[in-house]
Short mmCIF file of C-alpha atoms in Angstrom, two decimals:
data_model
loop_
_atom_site.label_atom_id
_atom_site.label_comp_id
_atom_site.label_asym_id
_atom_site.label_seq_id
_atom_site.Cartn_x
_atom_site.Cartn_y
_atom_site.Cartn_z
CA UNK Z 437 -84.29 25.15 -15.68
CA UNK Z 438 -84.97 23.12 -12.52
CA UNK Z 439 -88.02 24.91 -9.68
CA UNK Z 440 -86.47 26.24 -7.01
CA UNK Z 441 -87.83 24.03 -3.64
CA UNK Z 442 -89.23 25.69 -0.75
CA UNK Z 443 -87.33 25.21 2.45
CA UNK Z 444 -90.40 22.85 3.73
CA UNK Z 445 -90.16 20.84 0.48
CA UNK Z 446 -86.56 20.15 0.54
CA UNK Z 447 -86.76 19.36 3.61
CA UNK Z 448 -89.47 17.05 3.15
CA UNK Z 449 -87.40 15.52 -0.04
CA UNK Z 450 -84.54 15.49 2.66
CA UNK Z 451 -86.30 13.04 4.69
CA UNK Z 452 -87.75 10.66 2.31
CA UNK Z 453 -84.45 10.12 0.70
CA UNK Z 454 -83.29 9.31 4.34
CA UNK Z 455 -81.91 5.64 4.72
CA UNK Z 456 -81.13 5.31 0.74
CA UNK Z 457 -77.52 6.21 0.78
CA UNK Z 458 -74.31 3.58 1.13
CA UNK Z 459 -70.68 4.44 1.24
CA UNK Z 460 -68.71 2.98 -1.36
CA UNK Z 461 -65.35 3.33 -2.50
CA UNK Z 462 -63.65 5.66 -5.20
CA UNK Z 463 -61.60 8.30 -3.51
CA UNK Z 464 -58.54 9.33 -6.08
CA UNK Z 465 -55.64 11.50 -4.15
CA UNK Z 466 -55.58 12.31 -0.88
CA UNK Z 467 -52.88 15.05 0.38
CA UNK Z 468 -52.48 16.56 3.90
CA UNK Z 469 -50.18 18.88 5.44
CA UNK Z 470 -49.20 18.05 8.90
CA UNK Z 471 -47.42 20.47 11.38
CA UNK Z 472 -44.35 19.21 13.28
CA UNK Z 473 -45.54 19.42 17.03
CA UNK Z 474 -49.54 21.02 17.81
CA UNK Z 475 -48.25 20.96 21.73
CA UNK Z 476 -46.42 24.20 20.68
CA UNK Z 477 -48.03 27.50 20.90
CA UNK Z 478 -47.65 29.85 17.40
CA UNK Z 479 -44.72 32.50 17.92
CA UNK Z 480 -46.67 34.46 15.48
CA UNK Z 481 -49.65 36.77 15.04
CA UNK Z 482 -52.61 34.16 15.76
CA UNK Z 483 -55.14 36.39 13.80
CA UNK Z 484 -53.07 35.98 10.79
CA UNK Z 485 -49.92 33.44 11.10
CA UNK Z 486 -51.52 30.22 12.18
CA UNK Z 487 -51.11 27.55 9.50
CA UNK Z 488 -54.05 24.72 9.87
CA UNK Z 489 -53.43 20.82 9.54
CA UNK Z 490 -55.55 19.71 6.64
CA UNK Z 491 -56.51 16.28 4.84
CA UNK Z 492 -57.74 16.72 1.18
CA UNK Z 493 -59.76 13.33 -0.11
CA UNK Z 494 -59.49 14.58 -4.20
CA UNK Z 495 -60.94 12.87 -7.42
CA UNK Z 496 -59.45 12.31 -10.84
CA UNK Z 497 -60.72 12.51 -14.31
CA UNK Z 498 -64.33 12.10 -12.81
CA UNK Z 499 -64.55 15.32 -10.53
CA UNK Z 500 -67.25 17.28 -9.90
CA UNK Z 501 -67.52 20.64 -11.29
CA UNK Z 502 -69.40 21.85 -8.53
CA UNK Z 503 -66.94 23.37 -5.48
CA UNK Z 504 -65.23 21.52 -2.58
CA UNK Z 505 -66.75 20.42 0.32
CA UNK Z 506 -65.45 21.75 3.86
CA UNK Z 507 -66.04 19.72 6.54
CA UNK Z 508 -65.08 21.27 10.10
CA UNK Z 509 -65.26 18.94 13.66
CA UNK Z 510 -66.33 20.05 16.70
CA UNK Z 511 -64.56 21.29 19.65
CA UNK Z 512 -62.62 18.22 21.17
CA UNK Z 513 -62.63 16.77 17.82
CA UNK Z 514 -60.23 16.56 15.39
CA UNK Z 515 -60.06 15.44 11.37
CA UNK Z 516 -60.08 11.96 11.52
CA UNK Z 517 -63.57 11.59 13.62
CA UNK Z 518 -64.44 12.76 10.13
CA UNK Z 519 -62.21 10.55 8.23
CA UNK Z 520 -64.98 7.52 6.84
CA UNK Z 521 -67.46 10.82 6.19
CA UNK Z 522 -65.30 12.26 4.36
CA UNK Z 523 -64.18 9.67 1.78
CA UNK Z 524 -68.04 8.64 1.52
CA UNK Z 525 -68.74 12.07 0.46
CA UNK Z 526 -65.77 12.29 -1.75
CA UNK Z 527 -67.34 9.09 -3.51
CA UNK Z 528 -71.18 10.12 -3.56
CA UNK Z 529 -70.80 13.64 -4.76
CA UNK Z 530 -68.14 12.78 -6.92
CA UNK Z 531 -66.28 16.46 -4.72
CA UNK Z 532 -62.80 16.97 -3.29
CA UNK Z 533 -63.53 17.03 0.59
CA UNK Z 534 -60.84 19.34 2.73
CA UNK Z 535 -60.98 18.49 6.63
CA UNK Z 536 -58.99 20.66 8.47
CA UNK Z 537 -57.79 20.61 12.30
CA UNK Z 538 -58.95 23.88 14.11
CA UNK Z 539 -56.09 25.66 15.84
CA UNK Z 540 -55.49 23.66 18.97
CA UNK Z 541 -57.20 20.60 18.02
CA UNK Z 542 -55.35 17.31 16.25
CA UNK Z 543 -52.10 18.55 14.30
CA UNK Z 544 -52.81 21.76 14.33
CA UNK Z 545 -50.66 24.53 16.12
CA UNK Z 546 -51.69 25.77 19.23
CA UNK Z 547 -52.72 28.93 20.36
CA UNK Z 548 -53.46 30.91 23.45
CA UNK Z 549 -56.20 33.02 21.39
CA UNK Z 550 -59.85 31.22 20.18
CA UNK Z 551 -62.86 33.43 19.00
CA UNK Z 552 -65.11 32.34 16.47
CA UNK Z 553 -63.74 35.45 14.39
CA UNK Z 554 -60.04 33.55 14.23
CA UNK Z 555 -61.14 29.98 13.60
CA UNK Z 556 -63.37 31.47 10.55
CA UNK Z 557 -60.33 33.58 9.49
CA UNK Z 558 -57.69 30.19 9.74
CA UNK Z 559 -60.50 28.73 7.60
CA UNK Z 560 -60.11 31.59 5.03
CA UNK Z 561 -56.31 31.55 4.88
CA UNK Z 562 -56.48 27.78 4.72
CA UNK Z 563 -58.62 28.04 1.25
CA UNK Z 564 -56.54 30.78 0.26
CA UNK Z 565 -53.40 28.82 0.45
CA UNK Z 566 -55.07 25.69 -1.57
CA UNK Z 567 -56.88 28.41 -4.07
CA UNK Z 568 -59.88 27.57 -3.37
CA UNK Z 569 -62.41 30.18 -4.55
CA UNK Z 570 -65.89 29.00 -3.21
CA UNK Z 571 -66.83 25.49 -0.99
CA UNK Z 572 -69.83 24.26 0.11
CA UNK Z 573 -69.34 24.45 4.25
CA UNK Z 574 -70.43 21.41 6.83
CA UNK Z 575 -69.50 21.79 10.16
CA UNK Z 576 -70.42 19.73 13.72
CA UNK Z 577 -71.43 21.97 16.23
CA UNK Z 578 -68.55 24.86 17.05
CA UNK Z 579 -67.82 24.07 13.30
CA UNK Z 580 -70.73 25.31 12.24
CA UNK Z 581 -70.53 28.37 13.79
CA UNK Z 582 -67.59 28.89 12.32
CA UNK Z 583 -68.96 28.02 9.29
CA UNK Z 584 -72.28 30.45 9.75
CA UNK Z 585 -69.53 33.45 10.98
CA UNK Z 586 -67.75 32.76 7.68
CA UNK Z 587 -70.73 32.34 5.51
CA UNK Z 588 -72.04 36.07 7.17
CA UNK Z 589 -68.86 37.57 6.69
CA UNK Z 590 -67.28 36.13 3.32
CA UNK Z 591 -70.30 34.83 1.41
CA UNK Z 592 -68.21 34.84 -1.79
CA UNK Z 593 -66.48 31.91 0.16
CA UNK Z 594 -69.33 29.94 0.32
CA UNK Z 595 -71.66 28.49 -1.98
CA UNK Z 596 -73.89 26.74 0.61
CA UNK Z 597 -73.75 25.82 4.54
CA UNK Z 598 -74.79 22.94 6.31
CA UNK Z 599 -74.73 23.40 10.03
CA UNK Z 600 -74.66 19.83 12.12
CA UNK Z 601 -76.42 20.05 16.21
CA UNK Z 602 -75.47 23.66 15.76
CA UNK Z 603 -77.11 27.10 15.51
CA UNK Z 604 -76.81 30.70 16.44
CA UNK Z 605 -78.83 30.60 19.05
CA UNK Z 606 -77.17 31.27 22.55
CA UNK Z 607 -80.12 29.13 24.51
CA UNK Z 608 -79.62 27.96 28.17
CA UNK Z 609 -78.74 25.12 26.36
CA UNK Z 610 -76.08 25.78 24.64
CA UNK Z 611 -74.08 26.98 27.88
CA UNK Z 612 -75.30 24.00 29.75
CA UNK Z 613 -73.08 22.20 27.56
CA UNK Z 614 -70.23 24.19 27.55
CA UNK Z 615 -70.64 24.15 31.61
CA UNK Z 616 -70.57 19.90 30.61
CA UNK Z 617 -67.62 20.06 28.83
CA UNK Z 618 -65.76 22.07 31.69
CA UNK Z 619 -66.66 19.55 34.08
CA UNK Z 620 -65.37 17.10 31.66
CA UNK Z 621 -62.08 19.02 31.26
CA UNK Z 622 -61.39 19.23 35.31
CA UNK Z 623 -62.43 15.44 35.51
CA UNK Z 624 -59.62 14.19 33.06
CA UNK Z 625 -57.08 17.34 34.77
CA UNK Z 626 -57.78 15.97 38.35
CA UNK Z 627 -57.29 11.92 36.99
CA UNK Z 628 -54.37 12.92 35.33
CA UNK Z 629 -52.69 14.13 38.89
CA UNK Z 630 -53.87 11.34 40.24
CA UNK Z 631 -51.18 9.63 38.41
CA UNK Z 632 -48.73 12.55 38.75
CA UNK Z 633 -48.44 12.48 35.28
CA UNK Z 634 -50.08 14.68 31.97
CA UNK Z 635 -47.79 13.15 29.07
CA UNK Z 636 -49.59 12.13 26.57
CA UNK Z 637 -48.40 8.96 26.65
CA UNK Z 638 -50.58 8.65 29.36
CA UNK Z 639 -53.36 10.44 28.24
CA UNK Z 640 -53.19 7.78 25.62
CA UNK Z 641 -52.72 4.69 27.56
CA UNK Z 642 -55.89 2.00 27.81
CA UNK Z 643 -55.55 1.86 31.65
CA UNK Z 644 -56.00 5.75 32.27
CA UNK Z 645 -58.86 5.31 29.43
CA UNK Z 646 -60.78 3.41 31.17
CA UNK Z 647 -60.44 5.34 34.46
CA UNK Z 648 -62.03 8.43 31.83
CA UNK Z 649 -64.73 5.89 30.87
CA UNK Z 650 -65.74 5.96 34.29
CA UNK Z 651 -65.07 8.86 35.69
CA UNK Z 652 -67.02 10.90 32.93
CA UNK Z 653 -70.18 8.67 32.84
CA UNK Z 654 -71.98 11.19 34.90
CA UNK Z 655 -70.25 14.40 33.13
CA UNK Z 656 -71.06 13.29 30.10
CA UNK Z 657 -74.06 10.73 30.24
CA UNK Z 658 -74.37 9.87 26.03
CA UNK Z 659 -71.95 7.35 25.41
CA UNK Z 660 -71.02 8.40 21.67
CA UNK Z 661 -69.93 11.95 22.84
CA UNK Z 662 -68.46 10.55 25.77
CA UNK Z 663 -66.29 8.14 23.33
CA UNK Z 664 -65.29 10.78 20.86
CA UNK Z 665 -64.19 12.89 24.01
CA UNK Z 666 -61.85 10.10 25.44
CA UNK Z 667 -60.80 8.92 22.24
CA UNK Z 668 -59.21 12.62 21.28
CA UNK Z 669 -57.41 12.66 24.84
CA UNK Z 670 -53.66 14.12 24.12
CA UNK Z 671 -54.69 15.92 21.00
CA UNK Z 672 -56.71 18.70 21.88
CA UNK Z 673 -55.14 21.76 23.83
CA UNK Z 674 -57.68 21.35 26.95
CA UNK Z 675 -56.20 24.51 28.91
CA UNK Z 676 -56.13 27.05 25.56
CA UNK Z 677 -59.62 26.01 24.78
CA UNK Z 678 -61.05 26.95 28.73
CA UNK Z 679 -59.13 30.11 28.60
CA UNK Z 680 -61.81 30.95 26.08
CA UNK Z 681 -65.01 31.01 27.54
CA UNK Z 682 -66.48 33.65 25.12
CA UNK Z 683 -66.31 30.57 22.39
CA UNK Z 684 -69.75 29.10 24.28
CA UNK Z 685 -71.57 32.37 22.55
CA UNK Z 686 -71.55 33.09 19.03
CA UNK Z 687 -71.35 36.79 18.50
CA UNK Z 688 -73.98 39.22 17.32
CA UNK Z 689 -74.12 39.08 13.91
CA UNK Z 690 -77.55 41.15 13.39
CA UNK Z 691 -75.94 42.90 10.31
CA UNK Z 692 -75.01 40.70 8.77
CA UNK Z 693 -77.33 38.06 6.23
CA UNK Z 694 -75.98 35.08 4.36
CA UNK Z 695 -78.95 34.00 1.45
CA UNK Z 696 -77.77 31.12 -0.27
CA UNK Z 697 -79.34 27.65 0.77
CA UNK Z 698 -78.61 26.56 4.05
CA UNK Z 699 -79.39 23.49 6.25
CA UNK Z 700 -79.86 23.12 9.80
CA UNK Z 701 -79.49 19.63 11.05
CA UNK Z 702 -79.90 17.94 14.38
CA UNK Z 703 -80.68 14.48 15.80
CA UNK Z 704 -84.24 14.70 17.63
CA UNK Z 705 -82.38 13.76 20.52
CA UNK Z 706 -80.37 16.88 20.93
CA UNK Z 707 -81.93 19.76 19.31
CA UNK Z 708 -80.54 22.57 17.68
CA UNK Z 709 -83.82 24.89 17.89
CA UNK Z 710 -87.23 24.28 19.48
CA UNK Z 711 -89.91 25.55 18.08
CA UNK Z 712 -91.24 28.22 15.47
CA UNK Z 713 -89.82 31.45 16.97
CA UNK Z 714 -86.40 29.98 17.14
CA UNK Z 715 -86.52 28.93 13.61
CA UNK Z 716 -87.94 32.18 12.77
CA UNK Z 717 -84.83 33.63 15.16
CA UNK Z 718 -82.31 31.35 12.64
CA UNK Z 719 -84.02 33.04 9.29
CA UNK Z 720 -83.24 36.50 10.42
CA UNK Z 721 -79.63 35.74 9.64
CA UNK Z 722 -80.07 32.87 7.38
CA UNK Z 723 -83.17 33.34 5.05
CA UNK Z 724 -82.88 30.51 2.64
CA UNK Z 725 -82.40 28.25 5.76
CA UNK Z 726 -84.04 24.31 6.25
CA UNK Z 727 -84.95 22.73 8.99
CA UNK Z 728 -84.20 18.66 8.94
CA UNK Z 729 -83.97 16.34 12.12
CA UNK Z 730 -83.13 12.65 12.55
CA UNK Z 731 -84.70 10.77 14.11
CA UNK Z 732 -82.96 8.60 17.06
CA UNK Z 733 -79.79 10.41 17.14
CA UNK Z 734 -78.32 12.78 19.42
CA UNK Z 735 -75.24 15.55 18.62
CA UNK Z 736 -73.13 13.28 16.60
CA UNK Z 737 -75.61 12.11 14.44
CA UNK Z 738 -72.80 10.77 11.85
CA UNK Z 739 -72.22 7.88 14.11
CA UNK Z 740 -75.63 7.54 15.08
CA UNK Z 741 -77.53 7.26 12.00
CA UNK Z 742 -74.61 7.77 9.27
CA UNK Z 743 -76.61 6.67 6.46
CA UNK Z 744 -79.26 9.38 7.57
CA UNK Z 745 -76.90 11.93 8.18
CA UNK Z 746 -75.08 11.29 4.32
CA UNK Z 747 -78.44 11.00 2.45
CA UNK Z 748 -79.18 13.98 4.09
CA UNK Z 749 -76.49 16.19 3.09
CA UNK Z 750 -75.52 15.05 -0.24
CA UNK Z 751 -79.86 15.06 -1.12
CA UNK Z 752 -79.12 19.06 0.48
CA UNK Z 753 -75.65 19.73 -1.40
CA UNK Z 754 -77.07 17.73 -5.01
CA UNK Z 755 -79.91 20.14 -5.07
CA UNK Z 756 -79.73 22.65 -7.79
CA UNK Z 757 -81.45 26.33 -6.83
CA UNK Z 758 -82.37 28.80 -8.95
CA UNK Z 759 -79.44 31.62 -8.10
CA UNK Z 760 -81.63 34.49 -8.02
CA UNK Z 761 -83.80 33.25 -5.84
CA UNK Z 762 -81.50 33.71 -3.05
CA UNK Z 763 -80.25 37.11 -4.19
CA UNK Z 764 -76.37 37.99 -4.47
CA UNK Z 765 -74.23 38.10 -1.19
#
């Protein structure tokens, strides 16, 4: 039976298996379901109705036995920021990798309603409807909240989390950037009237693009989250997402306690926690938790060190635990 690593081990294994990993080819089927129009909000019940756009990258005869991986953007993303991460995890871990759209985000239906508590719930349905009984759960930023509030609350779902530039921590931080994103928000609304025009065939033309480039360069001074921003112009539901403020705080979740293996990740130049007590802050809800940062990379740390960021996860998600070491859910 293989030892069981301390957090500080694995995460020193995490880091000097850092730079080994390539992508390579060898995904088998890929399916998706795509929803007619995302501009329109659900008629339905949005804690229960809400239907999420998904791509599945599966394997053939050589699959895995271990569960699917999740793998949930951030907000202003959508699935195919995660598209090239995706198939190279498909091929190095030899899993089917699900990447859904979060309600309002890419193909996904719309909805006036966004709490942490409904994004983790379209996540549930969404495995429900492809039976999937158990996945091991990435997610960039908001995604892995919603990945830590489903963890806490359905721990039978998940067999292990990684969380990417994201934690449970509400620091000053945390809501300087949602003040940053805002900003961002009312930059690209006030352009947009400039040219007396909001169609997304606008929003997606090169010459109103480059007006964002520069508009947004003191909004959002880091060029690759600036980038991923513009580039997801016209398919994220800007307006539904501000009605939301409360989705800059996670809730409190002090009764709750998910102890399987999880990983906190962050690029040294954006970090998730900041010293001892707010690890220590992290462990109260997430015992078996490590601790791993990259170095040189900010909050999208798959497109600034991808090679770190996959040898990192799949060194995380490869690792076999004793069970009983992290005690039943």
């Amino acid at each position: 039976m293989k030892s069981l690593l301390s957090t500080r081990q694995l995460s020193r294994v995490i880091l000097k298996n850092v730079g080994e990993c390539r992508e390579g080819s060898g995904v088998g089927l890929i399916r998706c379901y795509t929803s007619t129009n995302n501009l329109e909000f659900i008629s339905g019940n949005p804690h229960s109705d809400l239907q999420l756009t998904y791509v599945s990258y599966e394997r053939g005869n050589d699959a895995s036995t271990k569960p699917p991986i999740l793998l949930h953007h951030g907000l202003f993303g959508r699935k195919e920021n995660w598209t090239k991460t995706g198939k190279a995890l498909n091929h190095l871990t030899k899993r089917n990798v699900i990447i859904p759209d979060a309600r309002n985000h890419g193909n996904s239906p719309s909805s006036h309603e966004m709490t942490n508590k409904q994004m983790s719930g379209d996540i549930v349905r969404l495995l429900s409807s492809l039976n999937v009984a158990k996945t091991s759960f990435i997610g960039h930023a908001i995604g892995g909240r919603i990945g830590m509030y489903t963890a806490l609350t359905r721990p039978d779902l998940v067999d292990k989390l990684v969380c990417v530039a994201s934690s449970p921590l509400n620091s000053v931080r945390v809501f300087e950037k949602w003040e940053q994103i805002r900003q961002a928000c009312y930059v690209i609304q006030t352009l947009a009237a400039s040219y007396k025009s909001g169609s997304i065939e606008l929003l997606n033309s090169m010459e109103f693009r480059m007006d964002a480039e520069n508009a947004l360069k003191l909004v959002i001074p880091v060029q690759a989250e600036r980038a991923l921003f513009i580039s997801n112009l016209g398919q994220v539901n800007h307006m539904a997402i501000l009605a939301n403020p409360d989705l800059a705080k996670f809730p409190n979740m002090e009764s709750f306690c998910f102890k399987k293996p999880t990983l906190f990740m962050c690029g040294d130049d954006a970090l998730s926690w900041q010293n001892e007590k707010d690890i220590q802050s992290i462990r109260q809800l997430f015992p078996n938790a490590c601790f791993v940062k990259i170095a040189g990379a900010g909050k999208c740390i798959h497109l600034d060190q991808p090679e770190e960021f996959l040898q990192a996860i799949t060194t995380f998600l490869e690792t076999d635990f004793e069970p009983s070491s992290f005690g039943t859910p």
